[in-house]
XYZ file of C-alpha atoms in Angstrom:
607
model
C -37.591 27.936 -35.977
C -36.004 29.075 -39.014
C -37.834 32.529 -39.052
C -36.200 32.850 -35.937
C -33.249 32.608 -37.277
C -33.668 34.884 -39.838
C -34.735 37.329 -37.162
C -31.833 37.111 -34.576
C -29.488 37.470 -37.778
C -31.243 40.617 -39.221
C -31.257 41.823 -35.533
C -27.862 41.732 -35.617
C -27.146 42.980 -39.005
C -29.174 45.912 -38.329
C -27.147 46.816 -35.358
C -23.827 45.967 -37.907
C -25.183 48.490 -39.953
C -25.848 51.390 -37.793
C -22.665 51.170 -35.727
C -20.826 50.694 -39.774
C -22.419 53.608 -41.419
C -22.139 54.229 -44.929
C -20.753 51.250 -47.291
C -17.581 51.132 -48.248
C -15.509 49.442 -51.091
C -11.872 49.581 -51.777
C -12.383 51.344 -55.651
C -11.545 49.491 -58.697
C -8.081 50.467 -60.395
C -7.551 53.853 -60.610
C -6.222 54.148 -64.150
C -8.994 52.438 -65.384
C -11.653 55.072 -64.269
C -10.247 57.496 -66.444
C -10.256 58.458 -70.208
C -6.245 57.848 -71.041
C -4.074 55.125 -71.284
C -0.644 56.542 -71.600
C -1.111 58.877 -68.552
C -2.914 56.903 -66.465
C -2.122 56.960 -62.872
C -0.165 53.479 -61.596
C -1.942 51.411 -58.497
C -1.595 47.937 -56.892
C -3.295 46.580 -59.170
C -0.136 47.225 -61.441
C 1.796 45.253 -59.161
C 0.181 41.985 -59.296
C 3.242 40.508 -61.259
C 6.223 41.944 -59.008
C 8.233 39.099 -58.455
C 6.375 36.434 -61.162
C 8.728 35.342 -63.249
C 7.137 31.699 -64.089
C 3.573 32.232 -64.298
C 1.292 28.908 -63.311
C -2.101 28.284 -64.110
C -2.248 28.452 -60.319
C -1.135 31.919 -59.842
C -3.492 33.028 -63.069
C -6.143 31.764 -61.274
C -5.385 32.986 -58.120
C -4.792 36.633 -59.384
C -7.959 36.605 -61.672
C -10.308 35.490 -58.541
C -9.145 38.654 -56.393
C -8.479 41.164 -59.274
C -11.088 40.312 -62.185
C -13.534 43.671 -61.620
C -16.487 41.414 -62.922
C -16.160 39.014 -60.019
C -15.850 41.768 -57.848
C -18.809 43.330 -59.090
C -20.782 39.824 -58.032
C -19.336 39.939 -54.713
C -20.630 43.551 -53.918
C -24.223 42.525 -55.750
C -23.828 39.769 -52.865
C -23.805 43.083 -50.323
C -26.469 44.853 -52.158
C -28.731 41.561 -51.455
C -27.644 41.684 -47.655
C -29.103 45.094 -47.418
C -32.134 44.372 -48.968
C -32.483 41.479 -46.545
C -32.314 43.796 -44.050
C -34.828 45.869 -45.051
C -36.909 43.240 -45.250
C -36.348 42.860 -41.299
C -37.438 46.120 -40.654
C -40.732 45.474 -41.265
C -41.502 43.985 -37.999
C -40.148 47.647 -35.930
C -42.352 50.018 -34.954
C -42.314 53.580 -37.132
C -41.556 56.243 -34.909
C -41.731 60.099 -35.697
C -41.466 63.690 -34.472
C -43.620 66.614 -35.586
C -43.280 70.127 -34.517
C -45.545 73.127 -36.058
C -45.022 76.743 -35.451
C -48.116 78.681 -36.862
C -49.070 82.965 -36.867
C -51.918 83.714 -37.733
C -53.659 87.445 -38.230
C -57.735 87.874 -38.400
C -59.300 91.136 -39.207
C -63.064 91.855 -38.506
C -64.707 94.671 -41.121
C -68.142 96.119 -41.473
C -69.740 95.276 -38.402
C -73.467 96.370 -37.460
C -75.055 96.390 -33.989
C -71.870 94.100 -32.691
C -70.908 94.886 -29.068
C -67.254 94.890 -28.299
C -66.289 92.313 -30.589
C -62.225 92.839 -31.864
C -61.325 94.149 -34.497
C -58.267 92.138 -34.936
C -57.135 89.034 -33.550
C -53.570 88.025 -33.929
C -53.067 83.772 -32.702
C -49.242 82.440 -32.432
C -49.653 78.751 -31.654
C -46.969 75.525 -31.721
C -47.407 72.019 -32.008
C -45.194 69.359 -30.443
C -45.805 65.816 -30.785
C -44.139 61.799 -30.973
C -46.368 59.348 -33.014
C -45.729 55.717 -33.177
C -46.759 53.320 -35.419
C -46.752 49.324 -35.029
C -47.956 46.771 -37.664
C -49.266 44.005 -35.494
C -50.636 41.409 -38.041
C -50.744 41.844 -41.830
C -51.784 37.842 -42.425
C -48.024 36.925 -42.714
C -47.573 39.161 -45.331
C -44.028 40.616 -43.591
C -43.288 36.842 -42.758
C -43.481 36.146 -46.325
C -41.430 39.302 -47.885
C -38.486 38.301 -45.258
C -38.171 34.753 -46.694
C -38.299 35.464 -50.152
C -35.680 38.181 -49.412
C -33.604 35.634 -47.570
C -33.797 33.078 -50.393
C -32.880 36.518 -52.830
C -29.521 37.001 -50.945
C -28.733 33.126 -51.279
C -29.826 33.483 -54.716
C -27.043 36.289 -55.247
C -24.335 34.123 -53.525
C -24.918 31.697 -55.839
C -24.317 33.872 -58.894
C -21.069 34.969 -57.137
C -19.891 31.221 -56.999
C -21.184 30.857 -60.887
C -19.231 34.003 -61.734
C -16.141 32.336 -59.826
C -16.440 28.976 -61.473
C -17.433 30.085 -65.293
C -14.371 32.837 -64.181
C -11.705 29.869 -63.557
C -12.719 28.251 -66.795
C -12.284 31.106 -68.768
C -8.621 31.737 -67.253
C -7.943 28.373 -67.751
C -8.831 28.335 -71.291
C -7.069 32.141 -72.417
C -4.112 30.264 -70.371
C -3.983 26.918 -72.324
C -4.491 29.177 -75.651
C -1.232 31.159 -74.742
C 0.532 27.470 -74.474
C -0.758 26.758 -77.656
C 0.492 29.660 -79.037
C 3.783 28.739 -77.884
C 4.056 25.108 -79.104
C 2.873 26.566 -82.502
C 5.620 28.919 -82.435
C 7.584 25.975 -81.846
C 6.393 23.711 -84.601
C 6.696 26.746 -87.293
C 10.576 27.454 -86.252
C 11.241 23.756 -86.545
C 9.550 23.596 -89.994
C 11.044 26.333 -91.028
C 14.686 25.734 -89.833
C 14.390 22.680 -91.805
C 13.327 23.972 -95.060
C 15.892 26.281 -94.830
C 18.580 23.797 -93.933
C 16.919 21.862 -97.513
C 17.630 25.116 -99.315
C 21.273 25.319 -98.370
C 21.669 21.970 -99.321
C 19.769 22.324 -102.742
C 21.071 25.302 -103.441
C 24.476 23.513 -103.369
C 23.568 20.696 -105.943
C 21.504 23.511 -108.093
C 25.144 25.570 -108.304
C 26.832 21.945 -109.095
C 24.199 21.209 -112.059
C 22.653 18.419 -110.290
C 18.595 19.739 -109.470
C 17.002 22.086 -111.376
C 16.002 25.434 -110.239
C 12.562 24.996 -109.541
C 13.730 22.601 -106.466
C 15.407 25.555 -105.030
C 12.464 27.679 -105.655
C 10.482 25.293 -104.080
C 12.455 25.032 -100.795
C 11.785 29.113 -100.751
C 8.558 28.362 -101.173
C 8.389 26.585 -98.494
C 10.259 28.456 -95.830
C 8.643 31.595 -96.757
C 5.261 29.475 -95.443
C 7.125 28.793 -92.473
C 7.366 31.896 -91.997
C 4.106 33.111 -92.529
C 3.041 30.361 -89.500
C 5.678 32.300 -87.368
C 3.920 35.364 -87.701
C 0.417 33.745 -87.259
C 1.611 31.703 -84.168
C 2.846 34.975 -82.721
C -0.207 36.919 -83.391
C -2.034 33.732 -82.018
C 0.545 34.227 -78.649
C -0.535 37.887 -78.207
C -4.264 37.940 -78.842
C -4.385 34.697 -75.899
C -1.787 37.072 -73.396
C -4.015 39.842 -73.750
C -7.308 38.021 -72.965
C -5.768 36.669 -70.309
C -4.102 39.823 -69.040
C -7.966 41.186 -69.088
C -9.066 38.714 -67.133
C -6.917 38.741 -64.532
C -7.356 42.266 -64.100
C -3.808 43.770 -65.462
C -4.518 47.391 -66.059
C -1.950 47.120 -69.175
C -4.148 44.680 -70.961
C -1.115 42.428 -71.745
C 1.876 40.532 -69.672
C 5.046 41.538 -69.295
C 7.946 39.951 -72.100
C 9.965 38.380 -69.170
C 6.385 36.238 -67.970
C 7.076 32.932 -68.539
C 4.649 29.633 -68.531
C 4.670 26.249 -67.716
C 6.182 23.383 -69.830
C 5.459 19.772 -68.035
C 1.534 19.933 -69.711
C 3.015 16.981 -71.338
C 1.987 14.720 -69.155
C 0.477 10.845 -69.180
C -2.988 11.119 -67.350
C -5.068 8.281 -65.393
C -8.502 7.151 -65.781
C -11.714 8.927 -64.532
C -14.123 7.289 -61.756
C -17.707 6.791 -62.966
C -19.247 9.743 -64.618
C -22.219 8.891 -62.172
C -20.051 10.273 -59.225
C -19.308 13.785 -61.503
C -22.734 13.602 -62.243
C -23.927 13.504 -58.417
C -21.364 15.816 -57.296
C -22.790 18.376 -60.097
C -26.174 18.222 -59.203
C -24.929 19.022 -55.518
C -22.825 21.216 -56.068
C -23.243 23.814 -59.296
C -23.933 26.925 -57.745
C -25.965 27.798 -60.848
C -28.279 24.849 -60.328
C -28.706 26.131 -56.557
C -29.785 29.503 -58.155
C -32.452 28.397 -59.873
C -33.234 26.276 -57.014
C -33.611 29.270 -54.812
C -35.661 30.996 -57.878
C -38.195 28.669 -57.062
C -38.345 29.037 -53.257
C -38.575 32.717 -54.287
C -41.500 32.574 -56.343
C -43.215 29.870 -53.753
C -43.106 32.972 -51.024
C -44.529 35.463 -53.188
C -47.263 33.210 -53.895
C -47.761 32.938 -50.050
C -47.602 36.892 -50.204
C -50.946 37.059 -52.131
C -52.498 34.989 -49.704
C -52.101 37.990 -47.121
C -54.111 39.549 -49.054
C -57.407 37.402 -48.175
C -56.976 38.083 -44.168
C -57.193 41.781 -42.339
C -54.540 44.180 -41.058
C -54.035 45.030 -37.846
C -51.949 48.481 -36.597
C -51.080 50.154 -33.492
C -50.922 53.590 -32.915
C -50.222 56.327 -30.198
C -49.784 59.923 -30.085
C -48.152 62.675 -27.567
C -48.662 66.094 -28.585
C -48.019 69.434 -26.973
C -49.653 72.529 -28.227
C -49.630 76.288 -27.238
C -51.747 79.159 -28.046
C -51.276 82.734 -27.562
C -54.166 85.567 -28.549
C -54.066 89.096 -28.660
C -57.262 90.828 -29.229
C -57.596 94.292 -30.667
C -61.021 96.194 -29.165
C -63.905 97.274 -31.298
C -64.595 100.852 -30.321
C -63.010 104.321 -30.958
C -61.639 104.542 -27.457
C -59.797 101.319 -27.182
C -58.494 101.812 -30.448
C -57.014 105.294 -30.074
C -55.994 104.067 -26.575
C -53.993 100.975 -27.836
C -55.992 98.682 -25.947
C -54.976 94.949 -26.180
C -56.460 91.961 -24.509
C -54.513 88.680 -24.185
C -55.118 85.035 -23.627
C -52.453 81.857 -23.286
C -52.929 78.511 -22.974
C -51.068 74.800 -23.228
C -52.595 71.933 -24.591
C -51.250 68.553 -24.082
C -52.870 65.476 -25.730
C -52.684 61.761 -25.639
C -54.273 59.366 -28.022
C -53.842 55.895 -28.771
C -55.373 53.026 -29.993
C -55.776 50.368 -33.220
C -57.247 49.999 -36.494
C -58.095 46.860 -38.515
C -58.657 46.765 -42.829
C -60.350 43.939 -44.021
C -60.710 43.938 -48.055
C -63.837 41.677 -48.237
C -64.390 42.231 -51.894
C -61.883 43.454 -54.890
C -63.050 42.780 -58.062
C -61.202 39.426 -58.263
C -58.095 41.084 -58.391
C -56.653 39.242 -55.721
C -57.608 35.920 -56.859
C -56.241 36.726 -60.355
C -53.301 38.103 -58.485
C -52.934 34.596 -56.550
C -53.156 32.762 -60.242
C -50.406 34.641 -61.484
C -47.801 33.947 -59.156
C -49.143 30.727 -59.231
C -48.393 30.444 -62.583
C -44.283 32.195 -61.544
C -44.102 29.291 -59.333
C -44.796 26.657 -61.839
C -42.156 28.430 -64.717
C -39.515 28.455 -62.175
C -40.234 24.680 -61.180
C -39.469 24.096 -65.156
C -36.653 25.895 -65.380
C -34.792 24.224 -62.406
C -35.895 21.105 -64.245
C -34.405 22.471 -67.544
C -31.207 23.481 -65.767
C -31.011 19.960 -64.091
C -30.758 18.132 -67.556
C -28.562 20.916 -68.401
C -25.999 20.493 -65.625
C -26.052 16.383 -66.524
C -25.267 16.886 -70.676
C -22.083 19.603 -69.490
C -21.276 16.946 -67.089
C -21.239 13.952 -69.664
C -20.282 16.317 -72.301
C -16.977 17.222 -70.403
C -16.229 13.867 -69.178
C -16.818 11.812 -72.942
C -14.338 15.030 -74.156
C -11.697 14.668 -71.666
C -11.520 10.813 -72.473
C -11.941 11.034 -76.312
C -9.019 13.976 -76.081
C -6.738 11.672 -74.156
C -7.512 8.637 -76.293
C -6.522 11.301 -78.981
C -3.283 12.066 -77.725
C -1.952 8.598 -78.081
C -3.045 7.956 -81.477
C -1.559 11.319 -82.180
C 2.030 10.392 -80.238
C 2.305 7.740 -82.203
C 1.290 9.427 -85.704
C 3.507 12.000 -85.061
C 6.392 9.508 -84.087
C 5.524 7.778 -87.522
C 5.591 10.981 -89.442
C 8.680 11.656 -87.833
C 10.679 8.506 -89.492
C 8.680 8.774 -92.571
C 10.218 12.374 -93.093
C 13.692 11.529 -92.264
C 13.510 8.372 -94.581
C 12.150 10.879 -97.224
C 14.492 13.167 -97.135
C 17.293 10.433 -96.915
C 15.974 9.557 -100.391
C 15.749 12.560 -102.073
C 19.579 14.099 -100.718
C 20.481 10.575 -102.726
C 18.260 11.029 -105.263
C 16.238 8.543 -105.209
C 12.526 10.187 -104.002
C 11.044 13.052 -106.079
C 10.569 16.723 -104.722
C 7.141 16.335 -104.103
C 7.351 13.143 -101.822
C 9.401 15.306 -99.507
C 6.899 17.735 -99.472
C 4.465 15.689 -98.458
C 6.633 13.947 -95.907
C 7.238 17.306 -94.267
C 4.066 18.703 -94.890
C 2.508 14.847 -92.768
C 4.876 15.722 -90.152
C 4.382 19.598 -89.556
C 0.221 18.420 -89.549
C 1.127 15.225 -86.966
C 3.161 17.825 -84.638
C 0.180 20.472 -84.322
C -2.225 17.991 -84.502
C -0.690 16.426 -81.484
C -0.039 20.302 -79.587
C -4.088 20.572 -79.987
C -4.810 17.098 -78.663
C -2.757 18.112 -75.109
C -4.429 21.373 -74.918
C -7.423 19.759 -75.748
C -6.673 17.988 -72.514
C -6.222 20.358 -70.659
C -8.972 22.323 -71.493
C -10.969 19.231 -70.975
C -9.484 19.137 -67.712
C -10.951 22.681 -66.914
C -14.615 21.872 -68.561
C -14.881 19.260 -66.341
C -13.773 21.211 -63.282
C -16.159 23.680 -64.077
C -19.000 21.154 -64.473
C -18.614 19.767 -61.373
C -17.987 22.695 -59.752
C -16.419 21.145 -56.017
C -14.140 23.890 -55.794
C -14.798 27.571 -54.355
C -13.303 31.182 -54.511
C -11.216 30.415 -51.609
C -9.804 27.120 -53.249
C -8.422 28.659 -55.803
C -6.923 31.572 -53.656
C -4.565 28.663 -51.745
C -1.757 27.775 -54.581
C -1.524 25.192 -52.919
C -4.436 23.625 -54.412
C -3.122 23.661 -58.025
C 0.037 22.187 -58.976
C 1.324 23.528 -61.957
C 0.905 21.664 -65.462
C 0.329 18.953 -63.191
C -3.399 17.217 -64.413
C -5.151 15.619 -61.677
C -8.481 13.987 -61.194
C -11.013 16.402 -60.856
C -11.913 16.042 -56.199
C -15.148 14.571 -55.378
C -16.588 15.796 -51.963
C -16.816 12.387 -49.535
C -15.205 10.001 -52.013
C -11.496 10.770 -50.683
C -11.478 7.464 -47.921
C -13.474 5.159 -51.300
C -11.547 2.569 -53.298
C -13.562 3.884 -57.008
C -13.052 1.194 -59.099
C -13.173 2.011 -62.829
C -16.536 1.411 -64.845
C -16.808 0.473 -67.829
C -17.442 3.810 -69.192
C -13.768 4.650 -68.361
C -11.967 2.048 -69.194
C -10.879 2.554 -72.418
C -9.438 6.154 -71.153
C -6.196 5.433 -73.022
C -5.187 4.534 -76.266
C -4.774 1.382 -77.513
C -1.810 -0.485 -78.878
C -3.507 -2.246 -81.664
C -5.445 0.261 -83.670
C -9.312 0.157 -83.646
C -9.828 2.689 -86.087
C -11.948 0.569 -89.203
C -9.900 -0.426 -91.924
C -6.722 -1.165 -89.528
C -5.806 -3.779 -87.976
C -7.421 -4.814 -84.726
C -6.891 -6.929 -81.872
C -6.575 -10.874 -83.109
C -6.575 -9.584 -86.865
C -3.426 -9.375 -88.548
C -1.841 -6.076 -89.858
C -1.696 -5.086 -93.640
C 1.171 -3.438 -92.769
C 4.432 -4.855 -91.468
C 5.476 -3.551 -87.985
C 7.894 -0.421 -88.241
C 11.672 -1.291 -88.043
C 13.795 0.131 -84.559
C 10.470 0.175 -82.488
C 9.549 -1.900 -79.731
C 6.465 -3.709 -79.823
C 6.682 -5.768 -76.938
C 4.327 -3.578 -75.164
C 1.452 -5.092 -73.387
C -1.885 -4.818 -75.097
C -4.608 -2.545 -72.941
C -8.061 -4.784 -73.429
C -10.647 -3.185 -75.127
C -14.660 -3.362 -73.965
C -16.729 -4.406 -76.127
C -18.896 -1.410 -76.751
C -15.576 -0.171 -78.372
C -14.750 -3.268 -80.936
C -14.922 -2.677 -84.356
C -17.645 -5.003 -85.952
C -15.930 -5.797 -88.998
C -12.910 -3.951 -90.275
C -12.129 -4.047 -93.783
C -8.371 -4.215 -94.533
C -6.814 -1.039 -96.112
C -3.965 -1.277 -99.149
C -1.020 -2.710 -98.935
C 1.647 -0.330 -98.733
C 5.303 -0.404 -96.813
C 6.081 2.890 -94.914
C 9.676 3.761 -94.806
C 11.252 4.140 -91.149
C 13.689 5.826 -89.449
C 14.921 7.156 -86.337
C 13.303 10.764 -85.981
C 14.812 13.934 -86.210
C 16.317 16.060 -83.415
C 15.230 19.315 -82.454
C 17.767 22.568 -83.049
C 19.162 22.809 -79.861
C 18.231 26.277 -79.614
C 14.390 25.845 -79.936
C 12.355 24.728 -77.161
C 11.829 21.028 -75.872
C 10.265 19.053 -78.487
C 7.159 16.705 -77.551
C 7.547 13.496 -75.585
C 7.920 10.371 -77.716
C 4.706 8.141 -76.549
C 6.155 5.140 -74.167
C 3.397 3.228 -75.646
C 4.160 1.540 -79.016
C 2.901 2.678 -82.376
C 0.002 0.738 -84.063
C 1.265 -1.810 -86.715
C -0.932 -0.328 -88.903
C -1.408 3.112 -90.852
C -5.146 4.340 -91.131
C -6.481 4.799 -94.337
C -6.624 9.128 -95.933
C -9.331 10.500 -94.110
C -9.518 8.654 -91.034
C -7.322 10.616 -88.703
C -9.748 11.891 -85.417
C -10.848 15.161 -85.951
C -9.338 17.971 -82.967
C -12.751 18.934 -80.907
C -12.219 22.042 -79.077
C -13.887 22.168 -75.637
């Protein structure tokens, strides 16, 4: 049944084809086929971003899976498959051909004895017409064979289109969070630097009324001239992440246009995962490179079958018109007819009809066949490994990006709160020092803690985000034409990634995701914990009335040791220039009562 399938399709496909004619392709951008930039001559593809102003993650996306050339590419290898798979089909026609042959030919006869009135010279003009056709009836499945491997080739190719779309969205979605970073970088480095600067107007002021000593103002220089240098990294960092992006989506200018701007509401709170089991059972479903290796291994199984065609005979049918013609002309032998011009003549037509069959039956090879028969043997059993190999693969992404989307949120909150902390600390610090009551180098610090707590905390909600887009590209639910709908994606907006089936299931959390945000009471070893007391007393102006988020037990410290006493000084944090961009949401969670120990702050992982 499903050979016939295959054959009504290719029936049809061939008739596609014939009525189609050649292949065509729209052709890539035009600029980019030649060998200047500058003078390069202007196409659609220059107008992807007429009328973008805001550009989403959603229209990046959307853009790069329509535009990227590489994709493209994958779609028309996707074509070139088809057509193999209809070649394939053509194996079970008959071959049909034409022959003609137009042939003059001149004989001479010399030195003759004691021949009676034999020519002299005989001149033949003959054609040949003829239609042969050609049938293989049986080849021991051989055909049957070739036309399922092919078939299993072209879903093989499909399959490395859907990979190329779903490594594709990951990419974009990575060059797009990088450009965000880029921009809350920018962000942190103005605010750093418009406050050292606002410290060295100040000091400057005491300096010229004898109350500092030079090096403070030289110090404040110092330090603005390194927020500066920050500025021009960030900067760099913001063009190096537009033009990878730019290249991906398939902008001929290899970079976005100044007025492109992105989305701001990344800042968002995010909810727990369902089990990674589902992820895990929706990957091994779904990941289209998973099915490739998959159809590997039905390819290799088919060849083997192949080289068992080669143990049973082959069967063909032939048949043969022909039409032939002759024409003669005979010069005579003797003086007379010679000198006389005499010329004799004969004509005749010769049709022919032959069919029939013939059989081939290789009883005996050497043992090449057999050997043959072990090797693919031997194909079949790699390619069964490596769809093993790529199993275990697909489950360690899939854990992989699930344990880093949780540890980056968990993240987050510590980081909200540290940078909160750092926040007061700094404005305390500087308090004291405008009195003169903290040294220099305590307000260094201070500022120093908080510039490290803001980009710290920038990372952890790209980190996010970009957790967000490892785990939608190990799962891999979501096809070309998803992300060609904006209305799949809403912008900066974070949602769990969709599970196929799962939409009408109450999921109730497992244990593996219930710690999924941060806790109240710090866990880290050598704070304070849940039922321990702090060694630190609870930060003045902040609520801590917040309810406490229970803990499982796989995630309780076993025994904490108690860090150094030491009161941190608090106040309200510091407001943003009102010309720089929104500053990052205060956590609505309350801060730990404790500080962790030097050294102890979670480390940023990168997805």
């Amino acid at each position: 049944m499903e050979l016939k399938k295959y054959v009504g399709k290719g029936a049809i496909g061939l008739m596609l084809i014939a009525i189609g004619g050649c292949y065509e392709y729209p052709p890539p951008a035009s600029g980019t086929l030649g060998e200047t930039y500058t003078q390069r001559p202007r196409g659609d593809a220059d107008k992807l971003l007429e009328g973008i102003s805001d550009l989403t993650l959603a229209d990046a996306q959307r853009i790069a899976v329509i535009n990227n050339p590489t994709y493209i590419a994958a779609a028309h290898a996707v074509s070139a498959a088809r057509m193999r798979y209809y070649q394939a089909m053509g194996a079970y026609s008959p071959t049909i051909g034409a022959e003609f042959t137009l042939q003059n030919a001149h004989n001479w006869t010399k030195n003759t004895h004691n021949v009676a009135s034999n020519p002299q010279r005989t001149d033949r003009f003959s054609t040949s017409t003829g239609i042969n056709a050609n049938w293989l009836v049986f080849d021991s499945l051989a055909r049957e064979f070739t036309l399922l491997a092919a078939s299993h080739s072209l879903d093989y190719q499909r399959m490395l289109e859907a990979d190329e779309c779903r490594t594709l969205m990951r990419a974009v979605a990575y060059a797009y969070n990088q450009v965000l970073l880029a921009i809350e970088n920018k962000r942190i480095a103005l605010e750093d630097r418009d406050f050292q600067q606002s410290s060295l107007q100040y000091t400057q002021l005491k300096y010229q009324a004898g109350a500092v000593p030079l090096s403070d103002v030289l110090n404040f220089e110092i330090q603005m001239n390194a927020a500066e240098s920050n500025l021009v990294q960030a900067d760099y960092q913001y063009e190096t992440a537009v033009y990878a992006l730019a290249v991906l989506m398939g902008y001929p200018d290899g970079t976005l246009p100044q007025e492109i701007k992105f989305a701001s509401d990344f800042k968002t709170n995010f909810s727990d995962l369902p089990s990674v089991d589902i992820y895990l059972d929706t990957a091994l479903a779904n990941r289209p490179d998973l099915k490739g290796y998959r159809e590997q291994l039905e390819i290799a199984k088919y060849q083997m079958y192949q080289t068992y065609s080669a143990y049973g005979p082959t069967i063909n049918a032939f048949a043969t018109l022909a039409v032939g013609t002759q024409n003669n002309t005979y010069v005579g032998s003797d003086s007379y007819e010679r000198s006389s011009g005499y010329y004799r003549h004969s004509r005749s037509t010769t049709p022919a009809l032959s069919y029939g069959f013939t059989a081939d039956w290789t009883i005996f090879n050497g043992l090449i066949r057999y050997n043959k028969m072990r090797e693919y043997q031997a194909n079949v059993a790699v390619a069964d490994y490596q769809v093993s190999a790529m199993w275990m693969t697909v489950v360690e992404e899939v854990r992989t990006a699930y344990a880093n989307y949780i540890q980056s949120v968990k993240q987050t909150r510590i980081y909200e709160k540290t940078r909160d902390l750092s926040a007061q600390q700094r404005d305390l610090v500087d308090e004291g020092y405008r009195a003169g009551n903290t040294e220099l180098t305590r307000l260094n610090e201070a500022q120093r803690d908080l510039v490290e707590a803001e980009t710290n905390l920038a990372s952890s909600y790209i980190n996010i985000q970009n957790a967000k887009a490892q785990l939608d590209a190990a799962v891999a639910v979501n096809p070309a034409s998803f992300y060609r709908d904006p209305a799949n994606i809403a912008p900066g907006k974070l949602e769990n990634t969709p599970v196929p089936g799962m939409e009408s299931v109450d999921v109730k959390p497992s244990e593996q995701t219930a710690p999924v945000s941060a806790p109240d009471n710090s866990i880290i070893p050598g704070t304070a914990g849940p039922g321990m007391s702090s060694a630190f007393p609870a930060p003045k102006n902040i609520d801590t009335t917040t309810p406490v988020v229970p803990i499982p037990a796989a995630d309780q410290p076993k025994a904490p040791a108690t860090a150094p006493a030491k009161k941190p000084e608090v106040s309200a944090p510091a407001s943003a220039p009102q010309d720089q961009p929104v500053p990052i949401p205060a956590s609505s969670t309350a801060p730990p009562p404790g500080k962790a120990p030097a050294g102890s702050t979670p480390v940023v992982v990168q997805p």
